[in-house]
Coordinates of N, CA, C and O in Angstrom, one line a residue:
X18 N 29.2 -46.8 10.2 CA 29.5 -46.2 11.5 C 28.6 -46.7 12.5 O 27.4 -46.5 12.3
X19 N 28.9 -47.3 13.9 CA 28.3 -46.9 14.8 C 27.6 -46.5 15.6 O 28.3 -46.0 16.5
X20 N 26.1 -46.5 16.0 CA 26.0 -45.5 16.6 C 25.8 -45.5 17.9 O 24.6 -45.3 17.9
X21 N 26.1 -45.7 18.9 CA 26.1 -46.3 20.3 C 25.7 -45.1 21.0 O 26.1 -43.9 21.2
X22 N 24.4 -45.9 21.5 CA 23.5 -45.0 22.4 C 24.1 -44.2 24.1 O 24.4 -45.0 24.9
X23 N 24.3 -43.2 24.3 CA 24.5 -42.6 25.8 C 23.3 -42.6 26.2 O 22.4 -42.0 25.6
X24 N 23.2 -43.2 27.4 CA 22.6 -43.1 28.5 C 22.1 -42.0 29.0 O 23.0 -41.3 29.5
X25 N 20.7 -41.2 29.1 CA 20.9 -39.6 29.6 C 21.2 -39.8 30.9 O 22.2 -39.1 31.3
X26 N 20.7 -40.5 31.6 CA 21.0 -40.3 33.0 C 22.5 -40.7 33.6 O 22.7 -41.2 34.7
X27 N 23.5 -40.4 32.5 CA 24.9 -40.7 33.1 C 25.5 -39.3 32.7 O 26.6 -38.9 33.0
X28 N 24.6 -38.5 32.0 CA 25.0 -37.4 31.7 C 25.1 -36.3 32.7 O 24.0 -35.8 33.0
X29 N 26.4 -35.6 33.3 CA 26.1 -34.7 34.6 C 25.1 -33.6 33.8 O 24.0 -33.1 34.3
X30 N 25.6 -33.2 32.6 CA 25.4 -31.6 32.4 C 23.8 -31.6 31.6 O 23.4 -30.6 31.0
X31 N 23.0 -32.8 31.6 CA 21.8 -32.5 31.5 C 20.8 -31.7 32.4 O 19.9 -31.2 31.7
X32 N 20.7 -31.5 33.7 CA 20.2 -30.5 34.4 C 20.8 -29.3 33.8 O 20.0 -28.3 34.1
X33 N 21.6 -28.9 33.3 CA 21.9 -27.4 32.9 C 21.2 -26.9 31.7 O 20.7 -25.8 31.4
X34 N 21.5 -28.4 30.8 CA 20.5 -28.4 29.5 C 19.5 -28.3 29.7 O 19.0 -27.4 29.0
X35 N 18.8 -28.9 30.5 CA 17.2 -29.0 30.8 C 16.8 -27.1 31.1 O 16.0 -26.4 30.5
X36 N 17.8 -26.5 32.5 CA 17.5 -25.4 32.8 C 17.9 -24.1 31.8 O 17.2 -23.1 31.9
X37 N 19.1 -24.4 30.7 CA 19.2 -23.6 28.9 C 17.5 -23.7 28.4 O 16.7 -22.7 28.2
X38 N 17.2 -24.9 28.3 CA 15.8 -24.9 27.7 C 14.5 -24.2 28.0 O 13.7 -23.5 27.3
X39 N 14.6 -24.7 29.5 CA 13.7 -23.9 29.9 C 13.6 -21.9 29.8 O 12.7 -21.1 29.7
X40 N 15.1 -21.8 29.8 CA 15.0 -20.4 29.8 C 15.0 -19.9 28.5 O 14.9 -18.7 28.6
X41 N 15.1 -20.2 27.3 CA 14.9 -20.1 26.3 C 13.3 -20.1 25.6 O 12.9 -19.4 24.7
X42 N 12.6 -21.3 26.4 CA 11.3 -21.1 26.3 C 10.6 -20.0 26.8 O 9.5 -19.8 26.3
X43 N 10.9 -19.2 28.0 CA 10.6 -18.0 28.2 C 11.2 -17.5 27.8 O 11.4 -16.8 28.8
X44 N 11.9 -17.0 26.8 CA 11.7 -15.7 26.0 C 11.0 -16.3 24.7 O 10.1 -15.5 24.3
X45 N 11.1 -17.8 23.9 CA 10.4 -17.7 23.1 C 8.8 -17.4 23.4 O 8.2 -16.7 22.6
X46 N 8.0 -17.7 24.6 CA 7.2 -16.9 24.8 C 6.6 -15.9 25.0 O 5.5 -15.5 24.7
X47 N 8.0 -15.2 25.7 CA 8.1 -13.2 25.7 C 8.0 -13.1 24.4 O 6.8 -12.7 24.2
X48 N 8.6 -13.2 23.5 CA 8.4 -13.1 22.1 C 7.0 -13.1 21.4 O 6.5 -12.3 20.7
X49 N 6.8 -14.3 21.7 CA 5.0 -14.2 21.1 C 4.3 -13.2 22.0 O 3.3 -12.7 21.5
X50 N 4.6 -12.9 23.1 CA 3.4 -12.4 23.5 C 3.5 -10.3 23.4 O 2.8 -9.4 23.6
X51 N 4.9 -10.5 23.1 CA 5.2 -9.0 22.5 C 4.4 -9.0 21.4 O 3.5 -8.3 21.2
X52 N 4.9 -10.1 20.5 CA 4.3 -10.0 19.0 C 3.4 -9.9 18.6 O 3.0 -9.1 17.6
X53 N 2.6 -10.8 19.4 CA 0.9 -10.3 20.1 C 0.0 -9.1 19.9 O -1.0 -8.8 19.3
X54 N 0.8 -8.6 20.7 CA 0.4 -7.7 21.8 C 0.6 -5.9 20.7 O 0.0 -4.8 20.7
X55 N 1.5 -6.3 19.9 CA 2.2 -5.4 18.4 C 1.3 -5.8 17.3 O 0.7 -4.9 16.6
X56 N 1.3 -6.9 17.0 CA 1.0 -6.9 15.6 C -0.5 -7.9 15.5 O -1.2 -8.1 14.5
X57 N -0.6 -8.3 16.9 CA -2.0 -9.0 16.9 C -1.8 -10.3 16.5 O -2.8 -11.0 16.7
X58 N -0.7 -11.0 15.9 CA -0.8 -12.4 15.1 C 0.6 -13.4 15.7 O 1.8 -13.2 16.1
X59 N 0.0 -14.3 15.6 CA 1.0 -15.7 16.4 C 2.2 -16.3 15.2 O 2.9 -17.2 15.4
X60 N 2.1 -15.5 14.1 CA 2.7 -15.9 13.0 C 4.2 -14.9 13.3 O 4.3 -13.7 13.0
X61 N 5.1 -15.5 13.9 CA 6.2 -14.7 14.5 C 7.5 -15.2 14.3 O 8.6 -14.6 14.6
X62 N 7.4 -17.0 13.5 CA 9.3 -17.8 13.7 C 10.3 -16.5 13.6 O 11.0 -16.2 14.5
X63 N 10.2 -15.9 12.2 CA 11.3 -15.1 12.3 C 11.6 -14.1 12.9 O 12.8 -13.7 12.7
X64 N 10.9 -13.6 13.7 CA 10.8 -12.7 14.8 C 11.4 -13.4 16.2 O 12.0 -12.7 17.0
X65 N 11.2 -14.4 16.2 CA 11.5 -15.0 17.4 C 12.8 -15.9 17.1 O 13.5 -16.1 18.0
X66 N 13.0 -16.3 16.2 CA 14.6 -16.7 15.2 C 15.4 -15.2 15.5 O 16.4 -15.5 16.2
X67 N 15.4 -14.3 15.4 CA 16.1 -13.1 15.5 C 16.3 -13.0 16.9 O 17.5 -12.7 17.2
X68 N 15.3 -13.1 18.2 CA 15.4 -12.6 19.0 C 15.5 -13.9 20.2 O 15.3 -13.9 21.4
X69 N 15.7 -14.7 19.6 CA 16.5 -16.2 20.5 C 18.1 -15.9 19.9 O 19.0 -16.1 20.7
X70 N 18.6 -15.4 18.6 CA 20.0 -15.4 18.6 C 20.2 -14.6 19.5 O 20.9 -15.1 20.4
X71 N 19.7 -12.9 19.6 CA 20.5 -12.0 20.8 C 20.2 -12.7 22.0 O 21.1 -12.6 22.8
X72 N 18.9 -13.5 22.3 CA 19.5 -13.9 23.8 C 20.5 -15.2 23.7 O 21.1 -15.5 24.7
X73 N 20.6 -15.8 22.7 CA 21.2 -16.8 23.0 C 23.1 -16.1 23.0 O 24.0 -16.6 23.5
X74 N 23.3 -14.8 22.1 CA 24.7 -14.0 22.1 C 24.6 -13.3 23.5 O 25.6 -12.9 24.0
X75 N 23.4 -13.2 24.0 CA 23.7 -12.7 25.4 C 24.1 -13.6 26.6 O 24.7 -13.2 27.5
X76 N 23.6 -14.9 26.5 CA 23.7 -16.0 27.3 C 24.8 -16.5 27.2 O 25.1 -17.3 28.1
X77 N 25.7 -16.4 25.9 CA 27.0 -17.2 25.8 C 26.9 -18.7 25.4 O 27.7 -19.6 25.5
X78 N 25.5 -18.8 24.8 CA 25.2 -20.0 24.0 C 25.1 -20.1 22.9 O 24.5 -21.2 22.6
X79 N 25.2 -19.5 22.2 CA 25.2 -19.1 21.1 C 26.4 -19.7 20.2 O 27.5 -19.1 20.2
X80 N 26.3 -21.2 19.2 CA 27.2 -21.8 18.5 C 27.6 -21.1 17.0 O 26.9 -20.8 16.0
X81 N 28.8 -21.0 17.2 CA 29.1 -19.6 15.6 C 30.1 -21.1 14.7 O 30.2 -21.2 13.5
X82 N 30.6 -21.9 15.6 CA 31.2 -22.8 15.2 C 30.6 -24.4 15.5 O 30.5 -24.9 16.6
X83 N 30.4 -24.8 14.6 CA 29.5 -26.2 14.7 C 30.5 -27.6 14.5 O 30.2 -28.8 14.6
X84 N 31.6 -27.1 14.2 CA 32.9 -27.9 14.1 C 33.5 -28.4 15.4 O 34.0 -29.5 15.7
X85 N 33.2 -26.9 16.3 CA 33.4 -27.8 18.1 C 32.4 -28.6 18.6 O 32.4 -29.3 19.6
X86 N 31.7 -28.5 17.9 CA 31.0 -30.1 18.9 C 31.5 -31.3 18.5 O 30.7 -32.1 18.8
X87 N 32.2 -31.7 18.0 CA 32.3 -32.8 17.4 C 32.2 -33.2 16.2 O 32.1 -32.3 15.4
X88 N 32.0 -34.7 15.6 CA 31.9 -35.0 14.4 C 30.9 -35.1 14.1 O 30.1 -35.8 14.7
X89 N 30.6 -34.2 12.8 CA 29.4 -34.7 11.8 C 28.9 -36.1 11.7 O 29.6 -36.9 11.3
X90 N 27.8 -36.4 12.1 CA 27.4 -37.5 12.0 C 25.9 -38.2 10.9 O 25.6 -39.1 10.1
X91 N 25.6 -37.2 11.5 CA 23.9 -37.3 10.3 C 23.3 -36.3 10.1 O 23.4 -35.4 11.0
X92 N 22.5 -36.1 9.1 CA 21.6 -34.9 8.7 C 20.1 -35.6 8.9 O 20.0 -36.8 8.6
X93 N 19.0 -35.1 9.2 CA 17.8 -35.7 9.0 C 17.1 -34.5 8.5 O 17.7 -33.6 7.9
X94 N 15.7 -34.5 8.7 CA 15.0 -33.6 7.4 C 14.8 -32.3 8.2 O 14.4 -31.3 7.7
X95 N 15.2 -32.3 9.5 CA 15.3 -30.7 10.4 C 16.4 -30.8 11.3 O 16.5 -29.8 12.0
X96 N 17.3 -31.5 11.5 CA 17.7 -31.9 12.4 C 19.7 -32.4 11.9 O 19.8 -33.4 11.2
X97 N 21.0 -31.5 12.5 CA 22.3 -32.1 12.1 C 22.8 -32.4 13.3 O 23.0 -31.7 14.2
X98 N 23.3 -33.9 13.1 CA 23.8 -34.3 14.6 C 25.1 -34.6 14.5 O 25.6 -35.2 13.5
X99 N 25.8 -34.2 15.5 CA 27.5 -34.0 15.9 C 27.7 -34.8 17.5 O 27.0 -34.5 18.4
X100 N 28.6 -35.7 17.5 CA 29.1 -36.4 18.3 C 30.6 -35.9 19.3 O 31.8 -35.8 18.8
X101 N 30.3 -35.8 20.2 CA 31.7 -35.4 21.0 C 32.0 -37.1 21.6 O 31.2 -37.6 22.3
X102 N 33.0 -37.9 21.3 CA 32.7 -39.0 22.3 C 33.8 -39.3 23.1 O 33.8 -40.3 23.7
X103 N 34.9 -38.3 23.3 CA 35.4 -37.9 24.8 C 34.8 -37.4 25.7 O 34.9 -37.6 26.9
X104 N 34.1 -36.7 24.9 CA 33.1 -35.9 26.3 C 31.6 -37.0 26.7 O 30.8 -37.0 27.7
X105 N 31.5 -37.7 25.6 CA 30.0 -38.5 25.9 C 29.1 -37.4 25.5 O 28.5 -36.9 26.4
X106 N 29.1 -37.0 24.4 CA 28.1 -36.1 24.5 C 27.4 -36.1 22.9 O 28.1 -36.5 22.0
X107 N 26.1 -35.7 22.8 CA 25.3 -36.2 21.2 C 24.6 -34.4 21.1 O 23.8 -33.9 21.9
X108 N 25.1 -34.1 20.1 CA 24.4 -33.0 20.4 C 23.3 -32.7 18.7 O 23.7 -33.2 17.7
X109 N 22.4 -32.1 18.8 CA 21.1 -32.3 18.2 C 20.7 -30.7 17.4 O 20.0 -29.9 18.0
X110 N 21.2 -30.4 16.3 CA 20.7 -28.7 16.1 C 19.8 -28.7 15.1 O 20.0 -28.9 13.9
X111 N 19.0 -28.5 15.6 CA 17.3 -27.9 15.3 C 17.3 -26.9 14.1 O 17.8 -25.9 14.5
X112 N 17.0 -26.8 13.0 CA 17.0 -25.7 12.2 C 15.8 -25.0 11.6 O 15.6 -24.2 10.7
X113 N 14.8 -25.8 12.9 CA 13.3 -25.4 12.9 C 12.3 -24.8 11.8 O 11.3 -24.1 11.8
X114 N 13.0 -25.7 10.6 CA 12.4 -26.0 9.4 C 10.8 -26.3 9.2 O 10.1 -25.7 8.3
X115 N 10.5 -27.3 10.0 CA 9.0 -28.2 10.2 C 8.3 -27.2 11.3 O 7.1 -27.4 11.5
X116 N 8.8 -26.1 12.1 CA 8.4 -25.7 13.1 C 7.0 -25.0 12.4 O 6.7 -25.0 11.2
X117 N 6.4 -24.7 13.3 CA 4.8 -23.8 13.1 C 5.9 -22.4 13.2 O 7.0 -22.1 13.7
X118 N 4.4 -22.0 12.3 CA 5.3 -19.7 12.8 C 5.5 -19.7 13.5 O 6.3 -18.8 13.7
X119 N 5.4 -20.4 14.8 CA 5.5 -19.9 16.1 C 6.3 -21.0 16.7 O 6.0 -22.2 16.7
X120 N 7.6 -20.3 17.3 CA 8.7 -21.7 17.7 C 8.3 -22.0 19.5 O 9.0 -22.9 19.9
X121 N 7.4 -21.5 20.4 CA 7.3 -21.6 21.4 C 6.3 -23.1 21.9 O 6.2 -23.5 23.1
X122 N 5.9 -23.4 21.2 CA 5.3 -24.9 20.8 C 6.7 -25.6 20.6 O 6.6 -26.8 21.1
X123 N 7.7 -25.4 20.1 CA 8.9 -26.6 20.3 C 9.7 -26.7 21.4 O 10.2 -27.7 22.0
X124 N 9.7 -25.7 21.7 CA 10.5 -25.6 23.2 C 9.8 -26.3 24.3 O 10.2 -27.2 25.0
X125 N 8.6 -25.7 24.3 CA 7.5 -26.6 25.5 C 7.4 -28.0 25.3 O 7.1 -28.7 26.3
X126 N 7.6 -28.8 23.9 CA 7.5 -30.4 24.0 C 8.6 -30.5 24.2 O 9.1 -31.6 24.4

């Protein structure tokens, strides 16, 4: 198969991605610092796994079907990638496997 690189900067809907992310990373850090602030410790993924799905069911980003993005393409050791290539689009789902307890360190790199 293939794998023919897209260009990001031909991509329109990367500024919206960029601005999804960012707002994601503030709540993953609302989250720590609730967690904090409760239980005293930074040790929180699944706390913060729980409470990125309701904002992400609140946000309307939230993928229940992984079959619309496109085709299966590759698995890597955290990571399942699905190709739309009418749309030009590569999309990348994180299963934050390798993450530290604390997922607010992935969002920020």
């Amino acid at each position: 198969m293939s794998h023919d690189r897209i260009p990001q900067e031909e991509n329109p809907g990367e500024a919206s991605v960029d601005s999804l992310l960012e707002r994601a990373s503030d709540e993953a850090g609302r989250l720590l610092k609730a967690i904090q602030e409760i239980a005293g410790t930074t040790s929180c993924k699944g706390v913060q796994v729980v409470g990125l799905k309701k904002w992400a069911l609140h946000h309307g980003c939230w993928i229940s079907d992984v079959t619309t993005l496109g085709i299966y393409t590759d698995r890597g050791s955290e990571n399942e990638v699905y190709v739309d290539k009418s749309a030009r689009i590569v999309y990348k789902l994180n299963d934050f496997r390798y993450s530290d307890d604390n997922l607010y360190p992935f969002f920020e790199r």
